[in-house]
PDB file of C-alpha atoms in Angstrom:
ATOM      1  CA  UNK A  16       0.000   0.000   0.000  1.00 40.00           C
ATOM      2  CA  UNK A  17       1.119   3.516  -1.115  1.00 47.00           C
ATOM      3  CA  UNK A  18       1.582   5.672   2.855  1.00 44.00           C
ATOM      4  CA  UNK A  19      -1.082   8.626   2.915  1.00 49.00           C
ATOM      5  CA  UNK A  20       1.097  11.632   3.180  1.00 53.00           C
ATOM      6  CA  UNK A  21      -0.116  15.307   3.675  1.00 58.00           C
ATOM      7  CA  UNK A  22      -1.373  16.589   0.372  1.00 68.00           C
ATOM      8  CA  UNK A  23      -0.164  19.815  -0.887  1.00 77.00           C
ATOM      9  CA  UNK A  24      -2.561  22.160  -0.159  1.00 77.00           C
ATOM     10  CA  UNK A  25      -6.146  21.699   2.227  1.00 84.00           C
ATOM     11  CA  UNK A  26      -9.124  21.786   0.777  1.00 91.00           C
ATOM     12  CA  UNK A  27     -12.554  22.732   2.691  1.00 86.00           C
ATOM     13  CA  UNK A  28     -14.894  20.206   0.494  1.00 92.00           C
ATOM     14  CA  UNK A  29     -12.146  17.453   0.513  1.00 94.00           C
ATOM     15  CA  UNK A  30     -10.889  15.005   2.647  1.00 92.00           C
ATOM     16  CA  UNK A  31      -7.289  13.965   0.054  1.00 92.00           C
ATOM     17  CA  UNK A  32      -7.190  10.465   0.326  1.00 91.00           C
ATOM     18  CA  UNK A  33      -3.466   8.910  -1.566  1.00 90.00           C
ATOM     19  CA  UNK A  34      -1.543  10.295  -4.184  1.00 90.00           C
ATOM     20  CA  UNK A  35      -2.404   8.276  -7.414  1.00 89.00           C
ATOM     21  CA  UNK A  36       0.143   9.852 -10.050  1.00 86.00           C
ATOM     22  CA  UNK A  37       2.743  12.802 -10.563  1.00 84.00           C
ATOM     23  CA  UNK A  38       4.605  14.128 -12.986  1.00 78.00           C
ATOM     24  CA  UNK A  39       5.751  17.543 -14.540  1.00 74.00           C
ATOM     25  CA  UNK A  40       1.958  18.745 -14.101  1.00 75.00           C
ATOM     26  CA  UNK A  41       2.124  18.484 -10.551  1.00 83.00           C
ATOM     27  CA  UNK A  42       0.467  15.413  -8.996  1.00 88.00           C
ATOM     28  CA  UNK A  43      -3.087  13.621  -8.974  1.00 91.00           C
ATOM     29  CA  UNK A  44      -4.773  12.687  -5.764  1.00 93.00           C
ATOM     30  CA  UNK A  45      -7.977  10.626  -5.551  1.00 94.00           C
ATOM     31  CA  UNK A  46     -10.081  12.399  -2.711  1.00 94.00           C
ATOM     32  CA  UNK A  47     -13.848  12.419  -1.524  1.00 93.00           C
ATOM     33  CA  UNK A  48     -16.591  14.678  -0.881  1.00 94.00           C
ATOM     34  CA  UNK A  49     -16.791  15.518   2.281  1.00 94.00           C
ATOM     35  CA  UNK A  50     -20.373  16.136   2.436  1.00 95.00           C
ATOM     36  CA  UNK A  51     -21.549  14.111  -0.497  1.00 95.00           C
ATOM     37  CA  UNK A  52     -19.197  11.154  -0.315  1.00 92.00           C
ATOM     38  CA  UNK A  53     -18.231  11.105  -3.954  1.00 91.00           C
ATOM     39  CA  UNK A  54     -14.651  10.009  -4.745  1.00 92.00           C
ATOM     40  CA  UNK A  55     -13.190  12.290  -7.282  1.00 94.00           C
ATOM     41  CA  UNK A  56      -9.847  12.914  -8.965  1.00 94.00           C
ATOM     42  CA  UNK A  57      -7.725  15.912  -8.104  1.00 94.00           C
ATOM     43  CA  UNK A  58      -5.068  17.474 -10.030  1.00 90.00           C
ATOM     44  CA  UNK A  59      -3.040  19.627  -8.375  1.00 91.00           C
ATOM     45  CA  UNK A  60      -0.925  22.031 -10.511  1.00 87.00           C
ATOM     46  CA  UNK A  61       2.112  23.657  -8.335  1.00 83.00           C
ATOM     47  CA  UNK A  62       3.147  27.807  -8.568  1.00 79.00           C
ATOM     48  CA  UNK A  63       5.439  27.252 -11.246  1.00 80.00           C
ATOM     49  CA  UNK A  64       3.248  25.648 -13.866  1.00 76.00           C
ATOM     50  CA  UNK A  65       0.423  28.007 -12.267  1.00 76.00           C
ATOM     51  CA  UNK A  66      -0.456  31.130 -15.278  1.00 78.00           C
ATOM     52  CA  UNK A  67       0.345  28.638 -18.133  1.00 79.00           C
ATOM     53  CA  UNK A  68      -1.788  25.772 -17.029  1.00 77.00           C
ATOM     54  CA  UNK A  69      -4.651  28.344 -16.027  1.00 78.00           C
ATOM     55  CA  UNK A  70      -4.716  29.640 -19.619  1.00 79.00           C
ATOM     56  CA  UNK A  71      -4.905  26.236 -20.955  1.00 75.00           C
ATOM     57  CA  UNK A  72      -7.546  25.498 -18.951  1.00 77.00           C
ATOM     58  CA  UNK A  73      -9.701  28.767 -19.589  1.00 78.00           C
ATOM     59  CA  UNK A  74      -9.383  27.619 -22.970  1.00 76.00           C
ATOM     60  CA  UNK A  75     -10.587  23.986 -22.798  1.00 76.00           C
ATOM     61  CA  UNK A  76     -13.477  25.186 -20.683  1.00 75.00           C
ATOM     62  CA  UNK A  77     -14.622  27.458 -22.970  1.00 75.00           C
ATOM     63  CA  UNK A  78     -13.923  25.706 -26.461  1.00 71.00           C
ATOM     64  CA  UNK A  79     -14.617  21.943 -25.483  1.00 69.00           C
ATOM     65  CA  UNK A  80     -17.472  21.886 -22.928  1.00 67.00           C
ATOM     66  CA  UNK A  81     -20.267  19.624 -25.392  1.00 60.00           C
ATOM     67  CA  UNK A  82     -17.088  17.020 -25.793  1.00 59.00           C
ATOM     68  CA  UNK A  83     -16.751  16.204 -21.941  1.00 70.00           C
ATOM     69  CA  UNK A  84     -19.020  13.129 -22.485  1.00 83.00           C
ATOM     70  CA  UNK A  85     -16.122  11.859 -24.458  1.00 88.00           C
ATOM     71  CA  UNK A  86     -13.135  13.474 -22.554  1.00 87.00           C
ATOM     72  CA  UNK A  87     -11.852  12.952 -19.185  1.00 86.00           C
ATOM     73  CA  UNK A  88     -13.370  16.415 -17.972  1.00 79.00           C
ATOM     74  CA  UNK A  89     -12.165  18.944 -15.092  1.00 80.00           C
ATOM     75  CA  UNK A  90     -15.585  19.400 -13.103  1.00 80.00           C
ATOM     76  CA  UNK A  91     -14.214  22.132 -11.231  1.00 86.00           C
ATOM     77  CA  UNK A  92     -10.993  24.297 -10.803  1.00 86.00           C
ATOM     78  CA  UNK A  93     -10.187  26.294  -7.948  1.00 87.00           C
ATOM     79  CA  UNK A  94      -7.119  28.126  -6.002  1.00 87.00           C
ATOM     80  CA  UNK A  95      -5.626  26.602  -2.792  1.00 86.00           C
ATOM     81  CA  UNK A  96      -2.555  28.318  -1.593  1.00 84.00           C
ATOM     82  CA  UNK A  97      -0.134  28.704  -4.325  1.00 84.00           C
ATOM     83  CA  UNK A  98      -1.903  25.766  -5.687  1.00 86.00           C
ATOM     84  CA  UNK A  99      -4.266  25.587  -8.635  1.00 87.00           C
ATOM     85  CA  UNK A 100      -6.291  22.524  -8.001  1.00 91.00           C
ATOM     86  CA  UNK A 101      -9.293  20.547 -10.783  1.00 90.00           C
ATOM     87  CA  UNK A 102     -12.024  18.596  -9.556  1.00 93.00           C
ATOM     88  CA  UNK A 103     -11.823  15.519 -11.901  1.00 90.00           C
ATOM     89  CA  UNK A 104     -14.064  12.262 -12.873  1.00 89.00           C
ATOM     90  CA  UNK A 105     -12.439   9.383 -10.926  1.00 93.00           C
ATOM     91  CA  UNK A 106     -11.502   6.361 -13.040  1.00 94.00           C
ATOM     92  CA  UNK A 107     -12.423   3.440 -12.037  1.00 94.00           C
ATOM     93  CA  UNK A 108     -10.375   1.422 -10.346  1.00 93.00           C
ATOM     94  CA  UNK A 109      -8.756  -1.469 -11.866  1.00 92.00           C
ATOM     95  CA  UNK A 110     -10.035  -4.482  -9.307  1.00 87.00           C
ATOM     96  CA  UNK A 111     -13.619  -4.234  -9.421  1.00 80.00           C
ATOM     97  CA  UNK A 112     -15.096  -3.225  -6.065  1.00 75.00           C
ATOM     98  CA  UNK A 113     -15.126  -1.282  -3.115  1.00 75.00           C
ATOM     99  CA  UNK A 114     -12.794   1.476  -3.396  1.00 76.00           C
ATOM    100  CA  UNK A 115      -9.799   1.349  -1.640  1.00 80.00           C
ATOM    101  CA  UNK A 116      -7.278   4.263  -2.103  1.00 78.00           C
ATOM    102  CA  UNK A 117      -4.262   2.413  -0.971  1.00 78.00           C
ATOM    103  CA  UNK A 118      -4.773   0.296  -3.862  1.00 83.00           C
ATOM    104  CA  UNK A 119      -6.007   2.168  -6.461  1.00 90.00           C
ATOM    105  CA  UNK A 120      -5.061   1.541  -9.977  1.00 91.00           C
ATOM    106  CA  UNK A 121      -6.994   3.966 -12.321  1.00 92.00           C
ATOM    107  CA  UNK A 122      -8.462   1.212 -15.580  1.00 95.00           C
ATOM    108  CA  UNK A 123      -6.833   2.659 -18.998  1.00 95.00           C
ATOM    109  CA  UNK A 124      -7.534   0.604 -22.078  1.00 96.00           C
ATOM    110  CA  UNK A 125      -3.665  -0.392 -21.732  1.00 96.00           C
ATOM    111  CA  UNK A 126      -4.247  -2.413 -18.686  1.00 95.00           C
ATOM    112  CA  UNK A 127      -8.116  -3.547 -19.538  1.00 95.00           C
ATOM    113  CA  UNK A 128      -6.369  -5.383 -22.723  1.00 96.00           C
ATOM    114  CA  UNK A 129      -3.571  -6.405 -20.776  1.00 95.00           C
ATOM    115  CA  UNK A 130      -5.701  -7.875 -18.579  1.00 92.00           C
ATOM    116  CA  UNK A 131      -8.553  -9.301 -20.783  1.00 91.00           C
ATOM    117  CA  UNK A 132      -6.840  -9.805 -24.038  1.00 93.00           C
ATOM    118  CA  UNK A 133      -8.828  -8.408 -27.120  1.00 93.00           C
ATOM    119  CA  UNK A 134     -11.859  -7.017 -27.197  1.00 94.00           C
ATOM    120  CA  UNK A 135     -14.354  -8.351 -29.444  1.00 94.00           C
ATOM    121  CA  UNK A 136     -15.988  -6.109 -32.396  1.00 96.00           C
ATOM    122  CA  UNK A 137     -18.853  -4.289 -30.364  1.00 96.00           C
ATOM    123  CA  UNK A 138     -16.840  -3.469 -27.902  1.00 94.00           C
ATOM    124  CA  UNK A 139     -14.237  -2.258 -30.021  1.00 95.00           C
ATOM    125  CA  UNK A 140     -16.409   0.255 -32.211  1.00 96.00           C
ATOM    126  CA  UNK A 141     -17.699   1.725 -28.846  1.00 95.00           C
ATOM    127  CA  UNK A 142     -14.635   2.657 -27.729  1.00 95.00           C
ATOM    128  CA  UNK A 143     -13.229   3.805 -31.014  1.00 95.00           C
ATOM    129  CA  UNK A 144     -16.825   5.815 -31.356  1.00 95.00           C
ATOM    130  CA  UNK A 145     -16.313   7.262 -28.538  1.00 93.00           C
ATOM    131  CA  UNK A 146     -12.327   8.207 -29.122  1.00 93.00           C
ATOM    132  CA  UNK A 147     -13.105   9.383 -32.619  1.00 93.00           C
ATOM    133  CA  UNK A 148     -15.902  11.780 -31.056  1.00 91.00           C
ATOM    134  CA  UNK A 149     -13.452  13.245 -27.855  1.00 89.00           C
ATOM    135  CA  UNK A 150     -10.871  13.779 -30.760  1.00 90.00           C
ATOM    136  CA  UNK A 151     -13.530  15.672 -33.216  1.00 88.00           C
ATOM    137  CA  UNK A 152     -14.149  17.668 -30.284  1.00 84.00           C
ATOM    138  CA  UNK A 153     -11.161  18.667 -29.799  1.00 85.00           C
ATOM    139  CA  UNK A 154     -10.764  19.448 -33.455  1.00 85.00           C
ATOM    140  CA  UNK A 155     -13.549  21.765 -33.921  1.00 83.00           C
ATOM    141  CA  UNK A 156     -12.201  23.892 -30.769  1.00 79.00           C
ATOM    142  CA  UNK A 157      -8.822  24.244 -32.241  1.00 80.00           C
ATOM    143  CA  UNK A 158      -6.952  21.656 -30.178  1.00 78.00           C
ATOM    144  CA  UNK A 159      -5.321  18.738 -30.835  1.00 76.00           C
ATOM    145  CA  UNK A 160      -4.428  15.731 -28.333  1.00 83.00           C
ATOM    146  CA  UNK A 161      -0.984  14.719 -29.367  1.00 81.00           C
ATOM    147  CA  UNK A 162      -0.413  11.922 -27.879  1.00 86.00           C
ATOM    148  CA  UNK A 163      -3.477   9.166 -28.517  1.00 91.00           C
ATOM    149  CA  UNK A 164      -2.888   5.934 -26.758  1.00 93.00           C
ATOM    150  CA  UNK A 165      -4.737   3.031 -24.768  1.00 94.00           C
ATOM    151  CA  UNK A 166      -2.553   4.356 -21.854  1.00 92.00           C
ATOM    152  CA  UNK A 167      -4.326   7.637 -22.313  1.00 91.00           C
ATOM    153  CA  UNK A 168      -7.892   6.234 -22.534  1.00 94.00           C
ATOM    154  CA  UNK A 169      -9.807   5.881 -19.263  1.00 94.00           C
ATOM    155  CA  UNK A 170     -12.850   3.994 -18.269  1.00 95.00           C
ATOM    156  CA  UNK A 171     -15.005   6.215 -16.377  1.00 93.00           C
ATOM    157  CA  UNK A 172     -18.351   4.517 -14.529  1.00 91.00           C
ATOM    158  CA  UNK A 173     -18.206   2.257 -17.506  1.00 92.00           C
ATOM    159  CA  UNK A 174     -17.614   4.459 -20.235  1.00 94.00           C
ATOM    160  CA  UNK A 175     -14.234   4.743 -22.346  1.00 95.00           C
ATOM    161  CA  UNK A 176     -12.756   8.923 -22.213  1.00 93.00           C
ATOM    162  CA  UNK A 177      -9.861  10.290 -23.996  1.00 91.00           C
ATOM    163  CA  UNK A 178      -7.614  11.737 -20.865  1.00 87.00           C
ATOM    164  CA  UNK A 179      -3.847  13.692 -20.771  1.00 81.00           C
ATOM    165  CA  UNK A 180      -5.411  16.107 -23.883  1.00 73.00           C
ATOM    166  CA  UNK A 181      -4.951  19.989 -23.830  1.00 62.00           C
TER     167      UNK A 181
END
């Protein structure tokens, strides 16, 4: 199990749970609502990534909003400290389950084939719909992904997203 360490800013609606990735973005944390329960995903972006990463995310919001059925989607962004945080879907979790953050593995297409071998034709053209539709999206606002990849498509409550875009 990965140790719970102090996250890097407090939130007042969340209670941060484990760190589930990190990177040169900042790092990824799954948390839950304190007052609805919900587990979510939050990115945390740190100060010196801060005015670039805002920008890019003005822009998403405004250009790509009708593709977030396809597209892992940031429900929320908001300021704590020097930290500028988004309120993500959670993925679900790779063992099938209760949640436990400890052992959390978010599902990507990568591991669900790795896992399961193929996947047979229906289930292929609904996750290639749904890819082609996230990327035509994306398109239309001006944006491209740049890096399209079963490591980069997530499985959200069931449904395949395109994620790491913008």
């Amino acid at each position: 199990p990965r140790p719970v360490a102090a996250g890097p800013a407090e939130l007042p609606d969340f209670e941060l749970l484990a760190e589930i990735g990190r990177g040169g973005f900042g790092s990824v944390w799954i948390a839950k609502h304190r007052h609805t329960g919900d587990a979510v995903a939050i990115k945390f972006i740190p100060p010196r990534s801060r005015e670039t990463e805002l920008k890019g995310l003005q822009m998403l919001r405004q250009r790509v909003r009708e593709g977030q059925d396809h597209l892992v989607w940031s429900e929320y962004i908001g300021e704590a400290g020097d930290f500028i945080y988004c309120v993500m879907d959670l993925a679900d979790n790779v063992v099938e389950g209760p949640l436990f953050p400890d052992r959390y593995e978010a599902l990507t297409l990568f591991k669900y084939l790795k896992q399961r071998g193929r996947l047979d034709v229906a289930d292929a053209q609904v996750v290639v719909l749904s890819m082609a539709r996230g990327l035509a999206f994306l398109q239309a606002a001006g944006l491209r992904h740049g890096d399209v990849k079963p490591a980069n498509v997530l499985r959200v409550r069931g449904r395949w997203k395109l994620a790491d875009y913008g």
